[in-house]
mmCIF file of C-alpha atoms in Angstrom:
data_model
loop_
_atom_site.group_PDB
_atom_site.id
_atom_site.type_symbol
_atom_site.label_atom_id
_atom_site.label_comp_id
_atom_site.label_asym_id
_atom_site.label_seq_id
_atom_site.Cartn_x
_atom_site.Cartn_y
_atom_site.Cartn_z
ATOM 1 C CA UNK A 839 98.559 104.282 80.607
ATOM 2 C CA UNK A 840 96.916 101.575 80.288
ATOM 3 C CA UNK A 841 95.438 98.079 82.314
ATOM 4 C CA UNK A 842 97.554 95.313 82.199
ATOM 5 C CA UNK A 843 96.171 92.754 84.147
ATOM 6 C CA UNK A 844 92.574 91.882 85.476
ATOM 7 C CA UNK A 845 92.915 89.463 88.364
ATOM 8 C CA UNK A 846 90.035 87.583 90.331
ATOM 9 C CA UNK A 847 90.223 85.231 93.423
ATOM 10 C CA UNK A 848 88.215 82.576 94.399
ATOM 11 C CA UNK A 849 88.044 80.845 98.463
ATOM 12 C CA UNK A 850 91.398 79.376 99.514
ATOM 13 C CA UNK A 851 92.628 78.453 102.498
ATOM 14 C CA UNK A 852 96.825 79.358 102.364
ATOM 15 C CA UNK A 853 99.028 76.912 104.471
ATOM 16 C CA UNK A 854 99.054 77.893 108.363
ATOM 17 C CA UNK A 855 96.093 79.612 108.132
ATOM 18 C CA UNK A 856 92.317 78.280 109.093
ATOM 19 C CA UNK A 857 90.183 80.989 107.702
ATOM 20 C CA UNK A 858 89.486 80.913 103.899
ATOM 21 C CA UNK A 859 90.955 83.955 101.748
ATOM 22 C CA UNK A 860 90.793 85.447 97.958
ATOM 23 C CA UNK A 861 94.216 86.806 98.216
ATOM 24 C CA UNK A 862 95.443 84.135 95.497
ATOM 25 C CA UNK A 863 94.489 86.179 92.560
ATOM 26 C CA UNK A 864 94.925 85.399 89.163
ATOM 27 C CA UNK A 865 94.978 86.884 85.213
ATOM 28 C CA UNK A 866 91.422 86.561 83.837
ATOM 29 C CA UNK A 867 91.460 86.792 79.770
ATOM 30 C CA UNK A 868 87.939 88.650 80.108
ATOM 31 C CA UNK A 869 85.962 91.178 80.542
ATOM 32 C CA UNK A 870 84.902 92.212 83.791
ATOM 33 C CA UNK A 871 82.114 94.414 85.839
ATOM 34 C CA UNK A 872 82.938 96.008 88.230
ATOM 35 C CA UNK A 873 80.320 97.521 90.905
ATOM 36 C CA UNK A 874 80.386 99.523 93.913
ATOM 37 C CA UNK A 875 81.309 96.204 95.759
ATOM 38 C CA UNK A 876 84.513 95.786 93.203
ATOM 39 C CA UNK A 877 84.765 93.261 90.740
ATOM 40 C CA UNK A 878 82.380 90.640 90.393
ATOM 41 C CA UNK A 879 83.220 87.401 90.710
ATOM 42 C CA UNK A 880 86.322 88.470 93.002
ATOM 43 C CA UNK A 881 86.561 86.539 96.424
ATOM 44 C CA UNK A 882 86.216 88.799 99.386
ATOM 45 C CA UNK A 883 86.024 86.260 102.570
ATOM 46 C CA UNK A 884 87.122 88.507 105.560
ATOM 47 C CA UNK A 885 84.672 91.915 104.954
ATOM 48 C CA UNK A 886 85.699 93.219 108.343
ATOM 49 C CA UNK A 887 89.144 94.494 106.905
ATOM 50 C CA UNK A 888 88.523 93.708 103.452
ATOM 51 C CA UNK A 889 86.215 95.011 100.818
ATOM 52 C CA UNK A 890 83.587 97.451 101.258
ATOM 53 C CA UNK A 891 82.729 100.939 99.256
ATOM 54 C CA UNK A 892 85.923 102.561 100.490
ATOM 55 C CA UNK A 893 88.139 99.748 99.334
ATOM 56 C CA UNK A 894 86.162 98.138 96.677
ATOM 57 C CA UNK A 895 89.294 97.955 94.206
ATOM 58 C CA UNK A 896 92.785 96.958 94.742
ATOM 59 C CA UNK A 897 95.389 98.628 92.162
ATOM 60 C CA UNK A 898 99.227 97.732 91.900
ATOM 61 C CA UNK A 899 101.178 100.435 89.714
ATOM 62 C CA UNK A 900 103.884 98.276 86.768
ATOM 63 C CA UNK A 901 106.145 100.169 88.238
ATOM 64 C CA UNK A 902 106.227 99.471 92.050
ATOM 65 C CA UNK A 903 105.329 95.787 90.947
ATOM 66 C CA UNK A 904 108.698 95.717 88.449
ATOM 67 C CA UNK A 905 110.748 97.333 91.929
ATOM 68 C CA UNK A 906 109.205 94.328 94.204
ATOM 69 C CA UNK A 907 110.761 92.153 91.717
ATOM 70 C CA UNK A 908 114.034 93.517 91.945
ATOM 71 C CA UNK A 909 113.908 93.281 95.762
ATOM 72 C CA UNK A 910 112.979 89.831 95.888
ATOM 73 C CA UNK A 911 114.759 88.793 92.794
ATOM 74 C CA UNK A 912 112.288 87.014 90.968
ATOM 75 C CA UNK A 913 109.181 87.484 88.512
ATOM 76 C CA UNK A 914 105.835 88.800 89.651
ATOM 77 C CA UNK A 915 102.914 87.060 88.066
ATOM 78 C CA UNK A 916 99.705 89.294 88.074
ATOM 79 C CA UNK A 917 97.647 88.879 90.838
ATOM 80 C CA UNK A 918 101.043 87.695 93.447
ATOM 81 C CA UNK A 919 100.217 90.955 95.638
ATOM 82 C CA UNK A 920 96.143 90.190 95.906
ATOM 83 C CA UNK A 921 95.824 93.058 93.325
ATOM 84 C CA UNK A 922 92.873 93.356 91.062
ATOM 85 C CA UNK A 923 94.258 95.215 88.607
ATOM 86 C CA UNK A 924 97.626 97.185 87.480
ATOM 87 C CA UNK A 925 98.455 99.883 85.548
ATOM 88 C CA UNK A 926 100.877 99.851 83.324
ATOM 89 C CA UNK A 927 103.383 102.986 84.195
ATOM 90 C CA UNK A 928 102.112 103.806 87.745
ATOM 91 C CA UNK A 929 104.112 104.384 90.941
ATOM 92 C CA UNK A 930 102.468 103.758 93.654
ATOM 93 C CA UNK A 931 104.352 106.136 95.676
ATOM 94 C CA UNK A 932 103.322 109.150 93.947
ATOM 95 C CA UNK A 933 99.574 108.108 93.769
ATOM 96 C CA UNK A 934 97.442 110.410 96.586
ATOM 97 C CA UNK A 935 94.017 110.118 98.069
ATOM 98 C CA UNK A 936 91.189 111.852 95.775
ATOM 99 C CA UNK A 937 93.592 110.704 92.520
ATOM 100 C CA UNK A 938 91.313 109.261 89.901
ATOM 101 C CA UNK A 939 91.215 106.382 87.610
ATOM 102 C CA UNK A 940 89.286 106.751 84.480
ATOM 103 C CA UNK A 941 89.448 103.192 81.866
ATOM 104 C CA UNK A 942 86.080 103.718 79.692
ATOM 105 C CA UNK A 943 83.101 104.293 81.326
ATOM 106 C CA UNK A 944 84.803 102.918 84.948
ATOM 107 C CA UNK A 945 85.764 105.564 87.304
ATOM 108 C CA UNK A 946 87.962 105.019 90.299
ATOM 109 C CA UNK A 947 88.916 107.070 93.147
ATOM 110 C CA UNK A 948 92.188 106.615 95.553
ATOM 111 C CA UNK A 949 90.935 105.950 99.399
ATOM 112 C CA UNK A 950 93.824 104.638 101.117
ATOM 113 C CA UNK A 951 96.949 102.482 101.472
ATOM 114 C CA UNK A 952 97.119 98.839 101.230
ATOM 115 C CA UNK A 953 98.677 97.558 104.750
ATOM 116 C CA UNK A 954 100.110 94.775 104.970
ATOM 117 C CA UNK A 955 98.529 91.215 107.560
ATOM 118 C CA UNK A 956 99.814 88.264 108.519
ATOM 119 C CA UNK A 957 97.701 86.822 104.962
ATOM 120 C CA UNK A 958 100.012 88.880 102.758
ATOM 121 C CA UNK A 959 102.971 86.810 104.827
ATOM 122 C CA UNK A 960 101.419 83.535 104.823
ATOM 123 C CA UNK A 961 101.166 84.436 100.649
ATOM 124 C CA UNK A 962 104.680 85.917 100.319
ATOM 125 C CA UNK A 963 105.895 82.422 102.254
ATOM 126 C CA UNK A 964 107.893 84.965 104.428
ATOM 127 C CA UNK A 965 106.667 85.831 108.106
ATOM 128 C CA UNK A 966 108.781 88.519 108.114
ATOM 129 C CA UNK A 967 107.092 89.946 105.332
ATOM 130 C CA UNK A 968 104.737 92.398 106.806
ATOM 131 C CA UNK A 969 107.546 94.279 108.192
ATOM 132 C CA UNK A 970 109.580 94.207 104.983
ATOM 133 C CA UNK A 971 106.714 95.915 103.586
ATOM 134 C CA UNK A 972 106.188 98.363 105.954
ATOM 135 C CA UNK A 973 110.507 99.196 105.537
ATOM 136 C CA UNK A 974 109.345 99.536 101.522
ATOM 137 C CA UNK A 975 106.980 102.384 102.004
ATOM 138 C CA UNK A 976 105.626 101.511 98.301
ATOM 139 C CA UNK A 977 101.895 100.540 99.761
ATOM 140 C CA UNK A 978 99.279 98.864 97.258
ATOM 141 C CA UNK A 979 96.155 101.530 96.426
ATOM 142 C CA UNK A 980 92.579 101.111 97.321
ATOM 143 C CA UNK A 981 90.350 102.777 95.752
ATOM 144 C CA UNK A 982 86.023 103.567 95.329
ATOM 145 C CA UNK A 983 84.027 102.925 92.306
ATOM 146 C CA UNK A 984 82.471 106.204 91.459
ATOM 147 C CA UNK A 985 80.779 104.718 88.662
ATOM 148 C CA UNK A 986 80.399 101.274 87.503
ATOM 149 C CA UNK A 987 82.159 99.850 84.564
ATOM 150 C CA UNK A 988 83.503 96.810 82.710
ATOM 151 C CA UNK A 989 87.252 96.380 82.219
ATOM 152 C CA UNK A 990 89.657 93.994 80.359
ATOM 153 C CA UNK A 991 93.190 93.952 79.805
ATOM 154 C CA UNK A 992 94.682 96.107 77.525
ATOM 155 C CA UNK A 993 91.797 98.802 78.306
ATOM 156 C CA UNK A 994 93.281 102.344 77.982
ATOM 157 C CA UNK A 995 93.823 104.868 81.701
ATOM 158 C CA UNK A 996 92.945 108.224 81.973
ATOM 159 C CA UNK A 997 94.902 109.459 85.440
ATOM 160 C CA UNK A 998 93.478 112.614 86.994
ATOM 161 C CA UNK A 999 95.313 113.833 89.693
ATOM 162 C CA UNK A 1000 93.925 115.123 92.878
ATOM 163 C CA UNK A 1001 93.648 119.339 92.601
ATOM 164 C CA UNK A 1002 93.545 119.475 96.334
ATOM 165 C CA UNK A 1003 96.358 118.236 99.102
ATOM 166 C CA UNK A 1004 98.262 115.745 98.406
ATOM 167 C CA UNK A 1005 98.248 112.600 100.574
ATOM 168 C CA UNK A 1006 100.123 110.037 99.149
ATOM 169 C CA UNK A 1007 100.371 106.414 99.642
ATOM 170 C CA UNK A 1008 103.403 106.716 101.690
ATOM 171 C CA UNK A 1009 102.093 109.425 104.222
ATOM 172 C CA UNK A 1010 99.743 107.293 104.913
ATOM 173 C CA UNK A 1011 101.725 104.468 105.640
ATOM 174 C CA UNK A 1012 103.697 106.461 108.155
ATOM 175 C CA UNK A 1013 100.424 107.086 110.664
ATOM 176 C CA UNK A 1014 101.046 103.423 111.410
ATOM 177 C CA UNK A 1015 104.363 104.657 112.928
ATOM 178 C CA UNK A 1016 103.544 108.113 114.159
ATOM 179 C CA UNK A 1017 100.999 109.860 114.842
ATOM 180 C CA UNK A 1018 100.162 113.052 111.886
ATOM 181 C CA UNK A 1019 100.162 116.168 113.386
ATOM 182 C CA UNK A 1020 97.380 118.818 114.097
ATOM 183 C CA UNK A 1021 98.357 120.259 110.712
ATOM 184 C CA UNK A 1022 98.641 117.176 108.567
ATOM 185 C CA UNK A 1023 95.388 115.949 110.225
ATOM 186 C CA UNK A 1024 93.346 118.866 109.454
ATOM 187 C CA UNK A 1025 94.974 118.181 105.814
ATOM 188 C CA UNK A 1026 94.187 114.922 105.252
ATOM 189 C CA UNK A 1027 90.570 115.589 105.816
ATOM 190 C CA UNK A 1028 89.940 117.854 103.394
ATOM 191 C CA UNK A 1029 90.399 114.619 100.793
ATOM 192 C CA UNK A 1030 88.204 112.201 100.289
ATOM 193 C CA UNK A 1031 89.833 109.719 102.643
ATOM 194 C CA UNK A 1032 88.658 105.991 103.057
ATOM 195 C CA UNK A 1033 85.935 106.318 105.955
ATOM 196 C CA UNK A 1034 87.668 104.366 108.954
ATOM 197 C CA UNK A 1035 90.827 106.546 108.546
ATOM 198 C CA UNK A 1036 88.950 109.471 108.766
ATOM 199 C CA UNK A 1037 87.125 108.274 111.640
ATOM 200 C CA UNK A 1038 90.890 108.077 113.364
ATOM 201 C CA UNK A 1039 92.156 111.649 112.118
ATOM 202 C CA UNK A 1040 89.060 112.828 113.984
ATOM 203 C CA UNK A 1041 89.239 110.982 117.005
ATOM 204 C CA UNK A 1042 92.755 112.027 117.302
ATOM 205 C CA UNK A 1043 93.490 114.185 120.295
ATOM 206 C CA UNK A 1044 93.095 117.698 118.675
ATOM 207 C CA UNK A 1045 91.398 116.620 115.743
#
């Protein structure tokens, strides 16, 4: 595996909408730090649902990227899903919490699932978008920076699965439907789960 795109952001405001977003990302030819906070020089405007330690990283898998192009029957330049980097050869839909990314001296751990906003839409140029994702079940990945690195294109990936449960990216899609059950609750929290999600599993009824 390897990194095959590096993509920043910078402040835009997308047509329809008022408030200011770094969803427009874009291929950088350079190298890049990233920190605890993600990638510097990366646009983050709303940091109530964006950003943060448990979400400092947005990855897209080549693979889930190359399906989306199918589906909508056109290229996919880096950066069209707000992703900040994807690997070359990843699925998204077999990537669980606690996986780990390794490129160099960068280490990244899976948190959550990307879910879909009206943004994403107002991007896409489809308002029906945010359901057509859901219907996809092949959800972006979030992940942690358990240490700090730099990272360019081309840089090679060292994937380490998760030893314990798996929880992939499309079981936790699915809460948004239904909700998990005592058993799958008690499951996903023995993973290093993105913080506001595991808030929820425990303030479920029985959890």
């Amino acid at each position: 595996m390897k990194i095959l795109a590096v993509c920043l952001g910078a402040p835009e405001t997308l047509p329809g909408k008022k408030a200011k977003t770094g969803i427009n990302k874009h291929a950088v030819n350079a190298t890049v730090m990233i920190d605890e906070e993600g990638l510097l020089g990366d646009a983050i405007c709303n940091r109530e649902h964006h950003g943060g330690r448990d979400q400092a990283v947005y990855v897209e898998g080549s693979l889930t990227l190359d399906w989306w192009a199918r589906e909508l029957g056109r290229p996919l330049e880096p950066g069209a899903f707000g992703e900040n980097l994807i690997i070359e050869g990843l699925d998204n839909c077999t990537v669980a919490v606690g996986d780990k990314f390794i490129a160099g001296n960068l280490v990244l751990e899976v948190t959550s699932a990307r879910i879909p906003c009206t943004t994403f839409a107002a991007k896409m140029g489809d308002p029906k978008f945010v359901k057509r994702y859901m219907r996809a079940g092949r959800p972006g990945i979030y992940c942690r920076v358990l240490q700090a690195g730099t990272v360019s294109a081309g840089a090679a990936v060292t994937y380490v699965p998760y030893a314990g449960s798996r929880v992939t990216m499309p079981d936790l899609m699915a809460m948004l439907d239904r909700s998990p059950s005592r058993e799958d609750r008690a499951r996903y929290l023995t993973t290093p789960i993105h913080h506001r999600l595991r808030a929820f599993l425990e303030s479920e009824p029985g959890g």
